[in-house]
Amino acid sequence: MITNDNKGDAILSGFQDDELSVFEMLDHILAKGVVISGEITISVADIDLVYLGVNVLAGSIDTIQQILQARDAGK
Amino acid sequence: MKADPKTSAVYLYAIGRQAELRKLLSGGAVPAALEDGTSVALVTEGDLAAVVSEVPLSRFGEERFEQQLKSPAWAADKLMRHEKLAEYFSSKMCVVPLHFGVMYSTPERIREMLAARKERMIQILDRLNGREEWGLNIHADRETLFEHMTELSPKLAEMQKRAKASSPGQAYLLGRKLEGLKAAESKTEIKRVALEIRNALAAESTDVKDLPVREHELKQTPAVVGKLSFLVDRKKLKIFQKTAEKEAAQFAGFGFGLELTGPWPPYNFSE
């Protein structure tokens, strides 16, 4: 079993650190149950509470992973 | 905070009791806000307060935010800043941490929300007090699992026993049938083992949530076959971790691996 309690600064230092941390964080920090995905309407003037879903960030997450995989392949 | 709603919004990190939050904020080493040049502040209402900072609509406004998030570096930086602030507060006091991306147009709107949800917020704060979130990933190496299917699956074990006691011809047929059943049985067994691990850890925690497994995680080797989040009492953390180790040891030989992550701010238990 791996215990990973060092969630580190991976993404801030150009994805240098522990790649696990980036994805692990997403499992927690992103809303699931109350997601307004794809069609997020932040009408900042009226509506207020806005949760961003996994879907909105999916593209970015994939890219981050590709960067990490490419880096690992080059090791 | 004097945010101009024409040019900026108010971003929320967490909600907690005002007195404690004030003390922490005046205490010094507070991590950076989402945007450079802005600071972490409180919007207060009665005993409660929200930890906030100002964000420009040019990047966080309708449509703009979605565009910005397409840049992985930008998204990663903002996520990490949010996480650091949530960790800072939840490691030092009891707060309701908010998921990434919660914004209100003005501080007044936040006050209205706090006033309207006061009872509920206090209930959640009481429930989260002394507890933290721990993530659990269950991995399965399909090849190893396949090799050990006859030991793990009661159904296949029984068939193998019968094959051994049969005539050579019958044993051959049973053997072939057994091979054909392995794929379907491995799916059943993955579910059974994941559920067993879930139950064992749920017994040592306050609450449990199933998290969605992403597509690429299912395809990787070893595959992620389950993702869970537990709300764990800090006083029971050792027992919780020991239980995870015990479960990990029990199923390691069959190709299962457990990965425990945390402590996290209790994002998944704040609703």
GROMACS .gro file of N, CA, C and O in nm, chain A residues 25-61:
model
  148
   25MET      N    1  -0.565   1.547  -0.642
   25MET     CA    2  -0.629   1.670  -0.595
   25MET      C    3  -0.762   1.690  -0.667
   25MET      O    4  -0.861   1.730  -0.607
   26LEU      N    5  -0.763   1.660  -0.797
   26LEU     CA    6  -0.884   1.682  -0.875
   26LEU      C    7  -1.001   1.599  -0.823
   26LEU      O    8  -1.115   1.640  -0.831
   27ASP      N    9  -0.971   1.481  -0.771
   27ASP     CA   10  -1.077   1.395  -0.718
   27ASP      C   11  -1.148   1.461  -0.601
   27ASP      O   12  -1.260   1.425  -0.568
   28HIS      N   13  -1.079   1.551  -0.537
   28HIS     CA   14  -1.136   1.608  -0.416
   28HIS      C   15  -1.187   1.750  -0.437
   28HIS      O   16  -1.296   1.785  -0.394
   29ILE      N   17  -1.106   1.827  -0.506
   29ILE     CA   18  -1.134   1.970  -0.515
   29ILE      C   19  -1.249   2.002  -0.611
   29ILE      O   20  -1.315   2.104  -0.597
   30LEU      N   21  -1.274   1.914  -0.708
   30LEU     CA   22  -1.382   1.942  -0.803
   30LEU      C   23  -1.514   1.888  -0.754
   30LEU      O   24  -1.521   1.779  -0.698
   31ALA      N   25  -1.619   1.964  -0.781
   31ALA     CA   26  -1.751   1.922  -0.738
   31ALA      C   27  -1.801   1.808  -0.826
   31ALA      O   28  -1.769   1.801  -0.943
   32LYS      N   29  -1.875   1.718  -0.766
   32LYS     CA   30  -1.933   1.609  -0.845
   32LYS      C   31  -2.085   1.612  -0.848
   32LYS      O   32  -2.146   1.617  -0.952
   33GLY      N   33  -2.143   1.612  -0.729
   33GLY     CA   34  -2.288   1.604  -0.723
   33GLY      C   35  -2.361   1.724  -0.782
   33GLY      O   36  -2.467   1.710  -0.840
   34VAL      N   37  -2.302   1.838  -0.771
   34VAL     CA   38  -2.374   1.959  -0.807
   34VAL      C   39  -2.315   2.026  -0.931
   34VAL      O   40  -2.319   2.145  -0.946
   35VAL      N   41  -2.263   1.943  -1.016
   35VAL     CA   42  -2.191   1.996  -1.130
   35VAL      C   43  -2.284   2.055  -1.235
   35VAL      O   44  -2.385   1.997  -1.270
   36ILE      N   45  -2.250   2.173  -1.280
   36ILE     CA   46  -2.319   2.228  -1.397
   36ILE      C   47  -2.216   2.211  -1.508
   36ILE      O   48  -2.129   2.292  -1.525
   37SER      N   49  -2.224   2.099  -1.579
   37SER     CA   50  -2.113   2.071  -1.669
   37SER      C   51  -2.144   2.113  -1.812
   37SER      O   52  -2.256   2.102  -1.858
   38GLY      N   53  -2.042   2.160  -1.878
   38GLY     CA   54  -2.057   2.195  -2.019
   38GLY      C   55  -2.132   2.325  -2.041
   38GLY      O   56  -2.087   2.412  -2.111
   39GLU      N   57  -2.245   2.337  -1.976
   39GLU     CA   58  -2.328   2.455  -2.003
   39GLU      C   59  -2.327   2.549  -1.885
   39GLU      O   60  -2.430   2.593  -1.838
   40ILE      N   61  -2.209   2.575  -1.834
   40ILE     CA   62  -2.204   2.659  -1.716
   40ILE      C   63  -2.245   2.801  -1.750
   40ILE      O   64  -2.204   2.856  -1.850
   41THR      N   65  -2.335   2.851  -1.672
   41THR     CA   66  -2.379   2.988  -1.696
   41THR      C   67  -2.347   3.071  -1.573
   41THR      O   68  -2.421   3.070  -1.476
   42ILE      N   69  -2.235   3.136  -1.579
   42ILE     CA   70  -2.202   3.225  -1.469
   42ILE      C   71  -2.258   3.361  -1.504
   42ILE      O   72  -2.195   3.439  -1.572
   43SER      N   73  -2.376   3.384  -1.461
   43SER     CA   74  -2.430   3.517  -1.481
   43SER      C   75  -2.393   3.590  -1.354
   43SER      O   76  -2.464   3.584  -1.256
   44VAL      N   77  -2.281   3.653  -1.358
   44VAL     CA   78  -2.227   3.707  -1.233
   44VAL      C   79  -2.318   3.816  -1.175
   44VAL      O   80  -2.318   3.841  -1.057
   45ALA      N   81  -2.398   3.876  -1.261
   45ALA     CA   82  -2.487   3.980  -1.210
   45ALA      C   83  -2.597   3.924  -1.120
   45ALA      O   84  -2.632   3.982  -1.020
   46ASP      N   85  -2.653   3.810  -1.159
   46ASP     CA   86  -2.766   3.759  -1.081
   46ASP      C   87  -2.740   3.630  -1.008
   46ASP      O   88  -2.756   3.620  -0.889
   47ILE      N   89  -2.711   3.527  -1.086
   47ILE     CA   90  -2.698   3.395  -1.025
   47ILE      C   91  -2.567   3.390  -0.952
   47ILE      O   92  -2.475   3.458  -0.990
   48ASP      N   93  -2.565   3.310  -0.850
   48ASP     CA   94  -2.448   3.325  -0.770
   48ASP      C   95  -2.360   3.205  -0.754
   48ASP      O   96  -2.246   3.205  -0.796
   49LEU      N   97  -2.417   3.104  -0.696
   49LEU     CA   98  -2.331   2.992  -0.663
   49LEU      C   99  -2.303   2.911  -0.789
   49LEU      O  100  -2.394   2.860  -0.852
   50VAL      N  101  -2.179   2.899  -0.822
   50VAL     CA  102  -2.144   2.826  -0.943
   50VAL      C  103  -2.037   2.722  -0.912
   50VAL      O  104  -1.934   2.754  -0.856
   51TYR      N  105  -2.067   2.600  -0.943
   51TYR     CA  106  -1.966   2.496  -0.927
   51TYR      C  107  -1.916   2.456  -1.064
   51TYR      O  108  -1.994   2.437  -1.156
   52LEU      N  109  -1.788   2.441  -1.074
   52LEU     CA  110  -1.733   2.397  -1.202
   52LEU      C  111  -1.711   2.248  -1.199
   52LEU      O  112  -1.653   2.195  -1.106
   53GLY      N  113  -1.757   2.183  -1.301
   53GLY     CA  114  -1.750   2.038  -1.301
   53GLY      C  115  -1.624   1.983  -1.362
   53GLY      O  116  -1.543   2.055  -1.417
   54VAL      N  117  -1.612   1.854  -1.348
   54VAL     CA  118  -1.499   1.781  -1.404
   54VAL      C  119  -1.495   1.801  -1.555
   54VAL      O  120  -1.389   1.816  -1.615
   55ASN      N  121  -1.612   1.805  -1.617
   55ASN     CA  122  -1.617   1.814  -1.762
   55ASN      C  123  -1.553   1.941  -1.816
   55ASN      O  124  -1.488   1.939  -1.919
   56VAL      N  125  -1.575   2.049  -1.746
   56VAL     CA  126  -1.519   2.175  -1.793
   56VAL      C  127  -1.367   2.168  -1.796
   56VAL      O  128  -1.301   2.223  -1.882
   57LEU      N  129  -1.313   2.095  -1.701
   57LEU     CA  130  -1.168   2.088  -1.690
   57LEU      C  131  -1.107   1.967  -1.761
   57LEU      O  132  -0.986   1.953  -1.766
   58ALA      N  133  -1.193   1.885  -1.819
   58ALA     CA  134  -1.144   1.758  -1.874
   58ALA      C  135  -1.031   1.777  -1.973
   58ALA      O  136  -0.930   1.706  -1.966
   59GLY      N  137  -1.047   1.872  -2.064
   59GLY     CA  138  -0.943   1.896  -2.165
   59GLY      C  139  -0.810   1.929  -2.100
   59GLY      O  140  -0.705   1.872  -2.136
   60SER      N  141  -0.814   2.015  -2.003
   60SER     CA  142  -0.690   2.055  -1.937
   60SER      C  143  -0.627   1.940  -1.862
   60SER      O  144  -0.506   1.922  -1.864
   61ILE      N  145  -0.711   1.860  -1.800
   61ILE     CA  146  -0.658   1.748  -1.724
   61ILE      C  147  -0.587   1.650  -1.819
   61ILE      O  148  -0.478   1.603  -1.790
   0.00000   0.00000   0.00000
